[in-house]
Coordinates of C-alpha atoms and ligand atoms in Angstrom, one line a residue:
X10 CA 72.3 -20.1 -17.6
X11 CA 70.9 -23.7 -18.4
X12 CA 72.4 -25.6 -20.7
X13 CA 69.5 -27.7 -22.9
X14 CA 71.8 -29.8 -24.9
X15 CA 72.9 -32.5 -22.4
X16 CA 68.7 -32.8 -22.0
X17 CA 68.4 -33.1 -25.8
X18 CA 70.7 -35.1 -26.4
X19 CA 69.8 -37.8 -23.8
X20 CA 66.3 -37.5 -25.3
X21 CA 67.3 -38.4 -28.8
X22 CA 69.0 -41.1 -27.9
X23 CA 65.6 -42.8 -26.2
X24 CA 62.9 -41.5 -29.0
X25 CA 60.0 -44.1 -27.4
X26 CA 60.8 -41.6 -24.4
X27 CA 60.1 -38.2 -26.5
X28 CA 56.7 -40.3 -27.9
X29 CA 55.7 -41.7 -24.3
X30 CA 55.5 -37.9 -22.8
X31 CA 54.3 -36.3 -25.7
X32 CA 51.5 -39.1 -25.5
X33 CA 51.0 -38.5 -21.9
X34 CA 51.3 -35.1 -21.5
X35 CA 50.0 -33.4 -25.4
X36 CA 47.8 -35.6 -27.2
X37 CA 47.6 -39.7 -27.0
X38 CA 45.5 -40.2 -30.6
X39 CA 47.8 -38.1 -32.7
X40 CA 50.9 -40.7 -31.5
X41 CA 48.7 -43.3 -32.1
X42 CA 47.4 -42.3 -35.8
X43 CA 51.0 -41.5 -37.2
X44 CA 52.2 -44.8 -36.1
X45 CA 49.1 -46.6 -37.4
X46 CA 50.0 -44.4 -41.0
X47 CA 53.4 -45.3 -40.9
X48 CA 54.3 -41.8 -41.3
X49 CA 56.2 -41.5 -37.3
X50 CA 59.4 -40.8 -38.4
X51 CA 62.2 -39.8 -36.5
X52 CA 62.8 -36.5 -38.1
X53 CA 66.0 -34.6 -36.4
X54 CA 67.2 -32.4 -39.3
X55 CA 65.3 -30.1 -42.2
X56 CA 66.8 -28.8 -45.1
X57 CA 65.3 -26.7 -48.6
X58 CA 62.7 -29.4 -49.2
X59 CA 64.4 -32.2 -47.8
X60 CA 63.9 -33.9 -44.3
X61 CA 66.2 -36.5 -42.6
X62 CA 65.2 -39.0 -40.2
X63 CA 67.9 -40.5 -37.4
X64 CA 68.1 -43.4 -39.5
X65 CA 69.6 -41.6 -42.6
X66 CA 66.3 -41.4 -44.7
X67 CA 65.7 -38.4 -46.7
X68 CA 62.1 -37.5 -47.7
X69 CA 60.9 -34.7 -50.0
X70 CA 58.5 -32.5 -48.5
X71 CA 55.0 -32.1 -50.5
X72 CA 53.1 -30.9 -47.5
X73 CA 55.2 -28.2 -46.3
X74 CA 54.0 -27.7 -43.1
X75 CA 50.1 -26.7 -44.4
X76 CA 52.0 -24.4 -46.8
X77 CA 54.3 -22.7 -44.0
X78 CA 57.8 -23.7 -45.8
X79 CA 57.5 -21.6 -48.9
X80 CA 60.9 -21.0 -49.1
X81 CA 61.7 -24.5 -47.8
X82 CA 63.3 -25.6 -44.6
X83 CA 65.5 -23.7 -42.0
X84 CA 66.1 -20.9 -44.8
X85 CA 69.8 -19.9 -44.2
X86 CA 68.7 -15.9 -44.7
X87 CA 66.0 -16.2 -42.6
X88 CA 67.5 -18.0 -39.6
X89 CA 70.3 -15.2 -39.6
X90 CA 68.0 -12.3 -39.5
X91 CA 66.1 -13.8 -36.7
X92 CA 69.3 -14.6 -35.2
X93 CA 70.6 -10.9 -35.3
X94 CA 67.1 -9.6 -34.5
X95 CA 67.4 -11.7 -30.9
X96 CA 70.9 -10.4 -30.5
X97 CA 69.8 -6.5 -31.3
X98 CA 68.2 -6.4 -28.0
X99 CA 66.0 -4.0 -29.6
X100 CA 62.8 -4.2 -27.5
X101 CA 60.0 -6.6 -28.9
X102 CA 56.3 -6.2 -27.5
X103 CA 56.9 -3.2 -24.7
X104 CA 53.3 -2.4 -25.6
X105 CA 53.9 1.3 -25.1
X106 CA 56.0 2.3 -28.4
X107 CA 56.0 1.9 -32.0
X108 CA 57.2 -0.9 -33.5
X109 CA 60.1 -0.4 -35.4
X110 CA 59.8 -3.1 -38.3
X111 CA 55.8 -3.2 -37.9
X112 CA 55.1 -0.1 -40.7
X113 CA 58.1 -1.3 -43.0
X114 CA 56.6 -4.9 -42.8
X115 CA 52.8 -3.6 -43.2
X116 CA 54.5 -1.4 -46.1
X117 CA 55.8 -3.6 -48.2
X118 CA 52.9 -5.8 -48.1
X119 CA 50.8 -3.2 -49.2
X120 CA 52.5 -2.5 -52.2
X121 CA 52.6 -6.2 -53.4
X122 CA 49.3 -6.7 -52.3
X123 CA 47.5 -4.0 -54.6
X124 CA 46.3 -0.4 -54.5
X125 CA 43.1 -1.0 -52.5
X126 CA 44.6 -2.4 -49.2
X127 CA 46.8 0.4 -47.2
X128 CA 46.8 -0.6 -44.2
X129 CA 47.8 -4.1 -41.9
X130 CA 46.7 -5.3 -39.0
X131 CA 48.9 -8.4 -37.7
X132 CA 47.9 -11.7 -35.2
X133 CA 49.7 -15.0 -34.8
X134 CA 48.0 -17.3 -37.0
X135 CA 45.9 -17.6 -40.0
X136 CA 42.4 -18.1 -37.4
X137 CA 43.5 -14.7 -35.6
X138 CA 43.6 -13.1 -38.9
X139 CA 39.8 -14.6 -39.5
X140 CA 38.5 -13.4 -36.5
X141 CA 39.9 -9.8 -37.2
X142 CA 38.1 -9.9 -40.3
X143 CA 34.5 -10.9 -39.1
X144 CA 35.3 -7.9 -36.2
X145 CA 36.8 -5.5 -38.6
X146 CA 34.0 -6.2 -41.2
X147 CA 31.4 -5.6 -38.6
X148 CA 32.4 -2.9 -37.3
X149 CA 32.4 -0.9 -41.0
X150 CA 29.4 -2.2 -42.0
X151 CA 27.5 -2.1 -38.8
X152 CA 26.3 -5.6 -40.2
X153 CA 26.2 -8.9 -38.2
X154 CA 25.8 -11.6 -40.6
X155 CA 29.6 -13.1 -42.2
X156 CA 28.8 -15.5 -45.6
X157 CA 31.2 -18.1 -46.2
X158 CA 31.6 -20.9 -49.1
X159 CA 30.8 -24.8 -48.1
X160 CA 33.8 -26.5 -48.0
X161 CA 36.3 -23.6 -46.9
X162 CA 38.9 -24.1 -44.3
X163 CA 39.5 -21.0 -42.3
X164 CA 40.8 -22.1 -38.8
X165 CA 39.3 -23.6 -35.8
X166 CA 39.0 -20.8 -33.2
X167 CA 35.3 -20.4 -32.7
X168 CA 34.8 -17.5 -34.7
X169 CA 36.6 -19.1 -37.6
X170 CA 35.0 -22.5 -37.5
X171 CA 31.5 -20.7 -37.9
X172 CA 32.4 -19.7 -41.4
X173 CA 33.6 -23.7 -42.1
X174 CA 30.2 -26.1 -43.2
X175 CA 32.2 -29.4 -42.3
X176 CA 30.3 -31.5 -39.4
X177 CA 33.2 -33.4 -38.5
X178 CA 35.3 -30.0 -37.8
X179 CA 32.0 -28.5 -35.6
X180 CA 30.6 -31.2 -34.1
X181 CA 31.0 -31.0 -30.2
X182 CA 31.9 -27.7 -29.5
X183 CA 28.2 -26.7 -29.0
X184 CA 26.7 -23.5 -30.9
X185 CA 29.3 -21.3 -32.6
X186 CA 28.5 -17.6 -34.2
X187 CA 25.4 -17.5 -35.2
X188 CA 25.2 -15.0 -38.1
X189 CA 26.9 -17.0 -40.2
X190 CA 25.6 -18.5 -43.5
X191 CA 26.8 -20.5 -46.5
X192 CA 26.7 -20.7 -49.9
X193 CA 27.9 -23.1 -52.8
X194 CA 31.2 -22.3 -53.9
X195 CA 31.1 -20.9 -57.3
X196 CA 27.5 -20.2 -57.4
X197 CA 26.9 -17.1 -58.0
X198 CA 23.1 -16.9 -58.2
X199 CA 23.0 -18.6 -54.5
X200 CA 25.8 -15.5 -53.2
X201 CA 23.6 -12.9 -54.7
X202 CA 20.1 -14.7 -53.1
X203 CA 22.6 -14.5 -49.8
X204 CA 23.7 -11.0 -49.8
X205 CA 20.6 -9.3 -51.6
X206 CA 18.9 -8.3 -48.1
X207 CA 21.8 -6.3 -47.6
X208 CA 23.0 -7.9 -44.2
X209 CA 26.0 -9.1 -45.0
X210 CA 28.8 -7.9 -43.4
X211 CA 30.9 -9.8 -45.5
X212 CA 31.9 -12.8 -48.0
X213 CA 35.1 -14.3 -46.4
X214 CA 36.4 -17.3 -49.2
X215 CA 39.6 -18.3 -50.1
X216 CA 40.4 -17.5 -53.3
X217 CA 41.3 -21.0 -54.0
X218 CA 39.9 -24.1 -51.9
X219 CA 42.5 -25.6 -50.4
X220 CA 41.0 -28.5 -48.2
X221 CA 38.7 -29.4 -49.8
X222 CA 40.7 -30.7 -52.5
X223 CA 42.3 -27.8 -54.2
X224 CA 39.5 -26.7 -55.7
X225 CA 39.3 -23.9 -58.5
X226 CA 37.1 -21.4 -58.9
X227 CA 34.8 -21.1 -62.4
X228 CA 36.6 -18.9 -65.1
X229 CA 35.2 -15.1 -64.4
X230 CA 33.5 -16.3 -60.8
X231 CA 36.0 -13.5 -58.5
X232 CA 35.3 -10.7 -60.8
X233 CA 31.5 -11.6 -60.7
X234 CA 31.5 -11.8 -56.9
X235 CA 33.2 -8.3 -56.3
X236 CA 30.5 -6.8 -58.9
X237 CA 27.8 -8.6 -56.3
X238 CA 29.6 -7.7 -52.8
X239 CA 29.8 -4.3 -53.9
X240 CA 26.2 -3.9 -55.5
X241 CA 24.8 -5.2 -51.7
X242 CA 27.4 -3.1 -49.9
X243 CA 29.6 -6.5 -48.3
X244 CA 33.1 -6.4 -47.8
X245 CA 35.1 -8.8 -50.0
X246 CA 37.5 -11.2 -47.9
X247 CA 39.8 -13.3 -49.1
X248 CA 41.4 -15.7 -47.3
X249 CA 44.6 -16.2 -48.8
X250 CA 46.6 -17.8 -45.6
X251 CA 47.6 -20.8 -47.9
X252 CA 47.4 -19.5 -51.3
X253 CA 49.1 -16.2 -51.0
X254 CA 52.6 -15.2 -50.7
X255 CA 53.8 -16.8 -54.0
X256 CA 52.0 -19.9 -53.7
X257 CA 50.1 -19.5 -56.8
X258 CA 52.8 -18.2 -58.9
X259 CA 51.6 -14.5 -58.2
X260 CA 51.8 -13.0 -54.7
X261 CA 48.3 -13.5 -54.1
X262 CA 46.5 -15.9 -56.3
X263 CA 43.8 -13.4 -56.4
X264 CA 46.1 -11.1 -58.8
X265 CA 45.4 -14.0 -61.3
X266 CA 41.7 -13.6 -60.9
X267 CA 41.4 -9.7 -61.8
X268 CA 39.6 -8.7 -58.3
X269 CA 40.7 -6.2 -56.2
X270 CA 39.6 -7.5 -52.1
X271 CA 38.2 -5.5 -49.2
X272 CA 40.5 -7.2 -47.4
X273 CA 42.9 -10.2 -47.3
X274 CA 44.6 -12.6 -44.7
X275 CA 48.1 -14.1 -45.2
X276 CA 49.5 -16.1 -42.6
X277 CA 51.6 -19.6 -43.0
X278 CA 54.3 -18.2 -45.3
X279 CA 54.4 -14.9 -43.7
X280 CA 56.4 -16.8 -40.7
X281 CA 59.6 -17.6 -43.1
X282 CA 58.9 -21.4 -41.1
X283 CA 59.9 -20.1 -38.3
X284 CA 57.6 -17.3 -36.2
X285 CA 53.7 -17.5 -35.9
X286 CA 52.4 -14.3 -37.5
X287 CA 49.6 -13.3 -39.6
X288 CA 48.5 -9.8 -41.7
X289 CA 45.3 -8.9 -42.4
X290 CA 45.5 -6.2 -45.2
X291 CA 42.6 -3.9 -45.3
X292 CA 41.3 -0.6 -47.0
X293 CA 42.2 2.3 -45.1
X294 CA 38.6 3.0 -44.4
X295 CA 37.5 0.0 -42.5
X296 CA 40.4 0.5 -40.3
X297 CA 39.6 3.5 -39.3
X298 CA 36.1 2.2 -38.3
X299 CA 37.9 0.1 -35.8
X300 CA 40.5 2.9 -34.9
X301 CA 38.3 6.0 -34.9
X302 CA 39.7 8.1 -31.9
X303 CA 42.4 8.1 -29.7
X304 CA 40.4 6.5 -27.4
X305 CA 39.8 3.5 -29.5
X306 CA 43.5 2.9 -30.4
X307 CA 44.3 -0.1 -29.1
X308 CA 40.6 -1.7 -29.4
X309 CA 41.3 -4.5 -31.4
X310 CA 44.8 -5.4 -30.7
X311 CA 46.8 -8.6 -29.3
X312 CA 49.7 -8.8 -26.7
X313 CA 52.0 -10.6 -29.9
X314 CA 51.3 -8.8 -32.3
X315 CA 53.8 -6.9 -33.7
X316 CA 56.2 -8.3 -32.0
X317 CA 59.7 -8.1 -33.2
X318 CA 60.7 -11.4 -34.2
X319 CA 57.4 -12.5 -36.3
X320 CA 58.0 -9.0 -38.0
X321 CA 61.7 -9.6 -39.0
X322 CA 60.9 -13.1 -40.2
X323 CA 58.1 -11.9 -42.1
X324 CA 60.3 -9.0 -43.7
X325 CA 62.9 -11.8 -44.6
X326 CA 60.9 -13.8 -46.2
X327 CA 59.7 -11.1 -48.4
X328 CA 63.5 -10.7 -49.9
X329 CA 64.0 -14.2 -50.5
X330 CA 60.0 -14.6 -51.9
X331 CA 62.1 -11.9 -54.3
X332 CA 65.6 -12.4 -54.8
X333 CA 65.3 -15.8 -55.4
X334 CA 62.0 -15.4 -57.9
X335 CA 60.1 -17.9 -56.2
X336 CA 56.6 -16.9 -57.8
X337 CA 58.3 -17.3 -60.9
X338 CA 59.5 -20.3 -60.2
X339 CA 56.0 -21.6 -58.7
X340 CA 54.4 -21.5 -62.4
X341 CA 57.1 -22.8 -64.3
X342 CA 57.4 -25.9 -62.1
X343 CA 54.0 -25.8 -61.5
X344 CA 52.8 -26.0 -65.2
X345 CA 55.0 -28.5 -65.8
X346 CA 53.9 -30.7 -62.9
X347 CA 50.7 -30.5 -63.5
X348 CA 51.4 -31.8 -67.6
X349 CA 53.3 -34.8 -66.3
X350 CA 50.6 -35.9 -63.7
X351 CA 48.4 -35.5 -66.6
X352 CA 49.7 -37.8 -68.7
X353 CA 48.8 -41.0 -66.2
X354 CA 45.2 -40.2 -66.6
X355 CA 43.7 -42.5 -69.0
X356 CA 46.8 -44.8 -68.1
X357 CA 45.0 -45.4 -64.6
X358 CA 41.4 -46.3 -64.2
X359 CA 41.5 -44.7 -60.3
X360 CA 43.4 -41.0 -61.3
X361 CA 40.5 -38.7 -62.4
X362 CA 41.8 -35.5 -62.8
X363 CA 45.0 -33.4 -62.2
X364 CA 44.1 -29.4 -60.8
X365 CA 46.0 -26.8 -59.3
X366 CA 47.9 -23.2 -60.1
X367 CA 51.6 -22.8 -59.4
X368 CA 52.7 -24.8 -56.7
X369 CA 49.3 -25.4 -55.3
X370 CA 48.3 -29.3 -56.5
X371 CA 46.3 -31.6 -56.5
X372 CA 45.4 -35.1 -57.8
X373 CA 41.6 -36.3 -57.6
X374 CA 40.8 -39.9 -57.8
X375 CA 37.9 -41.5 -58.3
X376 CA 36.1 -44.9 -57.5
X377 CA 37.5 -48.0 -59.8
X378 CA 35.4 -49.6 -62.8
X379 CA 37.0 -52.8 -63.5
X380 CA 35.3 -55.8 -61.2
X381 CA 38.3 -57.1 -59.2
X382 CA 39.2 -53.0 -58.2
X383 CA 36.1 -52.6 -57.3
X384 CA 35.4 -55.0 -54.8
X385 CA 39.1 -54.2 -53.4
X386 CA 37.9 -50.5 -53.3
X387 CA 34.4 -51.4 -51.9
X388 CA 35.7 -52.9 -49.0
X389 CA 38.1 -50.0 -48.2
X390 CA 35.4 -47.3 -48.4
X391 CA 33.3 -50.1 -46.3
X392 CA 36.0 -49.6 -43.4
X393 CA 36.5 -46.1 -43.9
X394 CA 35.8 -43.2 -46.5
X395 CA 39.5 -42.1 -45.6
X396 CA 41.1 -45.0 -46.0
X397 CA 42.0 -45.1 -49.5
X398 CA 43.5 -41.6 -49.0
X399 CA 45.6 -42.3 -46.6
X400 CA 47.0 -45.7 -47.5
X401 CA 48.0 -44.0 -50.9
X402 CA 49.7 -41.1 -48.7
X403 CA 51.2 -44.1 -46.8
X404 CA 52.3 -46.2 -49.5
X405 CA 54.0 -42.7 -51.4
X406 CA 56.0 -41.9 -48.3
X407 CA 57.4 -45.4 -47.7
X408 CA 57.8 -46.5 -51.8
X409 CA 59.1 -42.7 -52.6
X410 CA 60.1 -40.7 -49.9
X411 CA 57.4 -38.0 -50.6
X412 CA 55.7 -36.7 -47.7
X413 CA 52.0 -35.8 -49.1
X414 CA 48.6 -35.1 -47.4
X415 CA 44.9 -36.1 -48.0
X416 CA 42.7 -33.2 -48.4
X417 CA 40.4 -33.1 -45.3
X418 CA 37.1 -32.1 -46.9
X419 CA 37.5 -34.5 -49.7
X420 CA 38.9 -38.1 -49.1
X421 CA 39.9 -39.1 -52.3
X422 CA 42.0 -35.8 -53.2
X423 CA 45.7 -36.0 -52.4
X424 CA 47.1 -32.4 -51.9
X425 CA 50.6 -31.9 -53.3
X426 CA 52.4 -28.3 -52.0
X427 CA 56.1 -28.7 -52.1
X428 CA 57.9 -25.5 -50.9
X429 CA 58.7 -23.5 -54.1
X430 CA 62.4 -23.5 -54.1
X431 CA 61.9 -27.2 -55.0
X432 CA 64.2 -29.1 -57.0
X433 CA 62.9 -30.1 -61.2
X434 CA 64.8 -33.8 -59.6
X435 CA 62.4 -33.6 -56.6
X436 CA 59.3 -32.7 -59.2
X437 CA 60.0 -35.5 -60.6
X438 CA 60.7 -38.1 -57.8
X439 CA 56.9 -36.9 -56.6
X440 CA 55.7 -38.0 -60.6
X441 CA 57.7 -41.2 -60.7
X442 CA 56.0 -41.6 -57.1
X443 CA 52.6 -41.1 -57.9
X444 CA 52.8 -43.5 -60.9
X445 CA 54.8 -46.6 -58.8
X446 CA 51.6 -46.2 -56.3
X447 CA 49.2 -46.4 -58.8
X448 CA 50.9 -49.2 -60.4
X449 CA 50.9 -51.0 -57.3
X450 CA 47.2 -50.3 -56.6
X451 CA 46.0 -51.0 -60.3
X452 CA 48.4 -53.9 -61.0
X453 CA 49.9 -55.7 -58.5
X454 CA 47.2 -55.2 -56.0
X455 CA 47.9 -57.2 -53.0
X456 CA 50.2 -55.7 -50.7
X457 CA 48.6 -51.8 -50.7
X458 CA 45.4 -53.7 -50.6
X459 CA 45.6 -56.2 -47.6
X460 CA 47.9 -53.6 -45.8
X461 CA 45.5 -51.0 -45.8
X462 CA 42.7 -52.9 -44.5
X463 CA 45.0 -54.0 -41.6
X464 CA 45.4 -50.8 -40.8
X465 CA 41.7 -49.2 -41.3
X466 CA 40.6 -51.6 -38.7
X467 CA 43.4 -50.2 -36.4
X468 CA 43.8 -46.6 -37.2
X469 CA 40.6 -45.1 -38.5
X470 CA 38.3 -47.2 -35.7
X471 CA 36.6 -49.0 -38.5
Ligands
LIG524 C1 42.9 -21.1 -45.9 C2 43.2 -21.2 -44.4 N1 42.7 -20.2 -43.6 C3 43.0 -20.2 -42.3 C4 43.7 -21.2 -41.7 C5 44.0 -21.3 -40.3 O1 45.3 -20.9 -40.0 P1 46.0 -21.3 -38.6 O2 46.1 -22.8 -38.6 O3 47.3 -20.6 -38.7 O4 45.1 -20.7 -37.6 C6 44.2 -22.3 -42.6 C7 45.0 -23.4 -42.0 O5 45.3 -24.4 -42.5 C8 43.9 -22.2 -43.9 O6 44.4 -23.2 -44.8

């Protein structure tokens, strides 16, 4: 048997060699943009919502792996199911039986999800569960055309990224599906103009907008658009691969919205932070439009699926979502989180507004007033729209050891999704964060200033 430690080990002692080969042999720019950020850390260990560098730093995690590390790193229930699972032997994707933890999985998720979805089709990411949709929601409808909301994120397979507006996302990869059609989020006039020819196979949406800035939907706007899918006879889709599975403070957010989905896709989560795998929960009649005869059992299927592993690590992380209340726990924290961020705007010229449900944040900014920010910010935005963004992610991760992200469809929203078992001391370190940046932004400007345009002229191409 080979032994990988004595090849790990050398590595970690020469890091520039780990960076030199991923560079050569994965992907050059993404070496070159972390170090530019000042965010290429030597991470060797994570923990809950803590992560430890080979030089003893700790950070706190506010990005959580695009939402994967709900129950926060290396989850000591989940690694030892996973760990008995591999040592069962139990067979994993023979292709000819049944799964043995596929129905409990698909079961359980079911009957948190809500009365109307019964049964679960399962892929490896949140895109896979997309693309089932648009196939699944074709196939029942005998309808072609998928309606999607500007600004979504939904994945970047090509049938996925036809249901995403964003140039910078498309551009290049020449034409993608072409019954596809948006509409303004939250306008429900412009849905109804969209779907009143009755061609619409479906309205995919997340619930909540998560890149483009954690955006909220209109009080009443979910109910309203179930009342409209179902007068034109389109499927309603949520996309709930980053707001479901507790996120929210519900198991889907769309339990807080009073709509019941044709169908809805969890993925992230689902994987405990450990196993790619994604459900897409569906009425029991549009599955059996895919699955209508024997002969059409395996018609839509994928050779992972299923699989053993993914299912046990999505079964896990079901009892700890429970036993350890973390839905609960999302709102408290996350009400309270939201108040404190509050309270800075009004203090700050640059913090516009504070938005988000649960553990699902965000803090919008907006362009300075006074004359002296102005010109500073003017000459940021001049070098890149991103910039500011990013040097205030940069500047939170080095003054306060909070990892964070920029939203991608909206450059001056920082996105703050800690995993949920997350620590009221952490909560705060993020607050006390946010407000040291801003003080160094709005009052002693220089060094997040000059720094940043350093580094927009090296890392953005500006
Ligand atoms: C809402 C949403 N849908 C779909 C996806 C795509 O998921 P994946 O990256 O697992 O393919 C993402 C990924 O960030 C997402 O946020």
């Amino acid at each position: 048997m080979p032994n990988p430690n004595p090849r790990l080990e050398a590595a970690a002692k020469n890091w520039s060699d780990i960076e030199e080969q991923y560079a050569r042999f994965v992907n050059p720019q993404w070496v070159k943009l972390l170090t530019a950020l000042g965010l290429n850390k030597r991470f060797v260990r994570s923990v809950g919502a803590e992560l430890f560098t080979d030089e003893g730093e700790t950070y706190v995690d506010f990005l959580s792996g695009y939402g994967v590390y709900a129950l926060g790193h290396s989850h000591p229930y989940v690694t030892q199911q996973l760990i008995e699972e591999l040592q069962s032997q139990r067979p994993s994707m023979l292709q000819s039986h049944i799964p043995a933890l596929a129905g409990q999985l698909a079961e359980r998720l079911c009957t948190l999800a809500g009365p109307k979805l019964e049964k679960v089709y399962f892929g490896s990411s949140g895109s896979e569960g997309v693309e089932s949709a648009i196939k699944f929601a074709r196939a029942f409808t005998k309808r072609d055309l998928i309606v999607f909301a500007d600004g979504g994120f939904h994945g970047l397979t090509c049938g996925s990224l036809s249901l995403m507006s964003n140039h910078w996302w498309r551009e290049g990869f020449g034409p993608l599906l072409l019954d596809a059609g948006s509409v303004p989020f939250g306008d429900l006039e412009a849905l109804e103009a969209a779907l009143r020819k009755k061609q619409a196979a479906a309205f995919i949406c997340e619930p909540i907008q998560g890149e483009c800035g954690v955006r909220l939907p209109p009080p009443g706007y979910w109910k309203e658009v179930a009342a409209i899918c179902q007068r034109y006879g389109t499927l309603l889709v949520l996309d709930e691969v980053q707001s479901g599975m507790c996120r929210t403070g519900t198991f889907l957010a769309s339990h807080q919205y009073d709509v019941e989905p044709d169908m809805v896709i969890l993925a992230k989560a689902l994987s405990g932070g450990h196993i790619p795998v994604s459900a897409l929960l569906m009425r029991n009649d549009i599955n059996r439009a895919v699955y209508s005869s024997v002969d059409k059992a395996f018609v839509h299927a994928s050779t992972f699926s299923e699989n053993s592993l993914a299912m046990r690590a999505g079964l896990a992380t079901l009892d700890v979502l429970e036993s350890e209340k973390l839905g609960d726990r999302a709102r408290t924290l996350g009400e309270r989180f939201r108040r404190e961020l509050s309270a800075l705007i009004g203090k700050y010229e640059m913090i516009k507004e504070v938005r988000g449900l649960g553990l699902f944040n965000a803090i919008e900014f907006q362009p300075p007033q006074s004359l002296s920010l102005k010109l500073l910010y003017g000459a940021f935005h001049k070098a890149h729209p991103g910039l500011f963004g990013q040097m205030f992610v940069k500047t939170l991760f080095e003054e306060a050891k909070i990892l964070a992200q920029m939203a991608g469809h909206n450059y001056l929203v920082i996105k703050l999704i800690p995993p949920l078992m997350v620590s009221d001391a952490q909560l705060d370190q993020a607050i006390n964060g946010v407000r040291r940046v801003l003080d160094m932004i709005e009052n002693s400007k220089t060094h997040f200033w000059t720094q940043g345009l350093k580094i927009g002229a090296k890392a953005l191409g500006a």
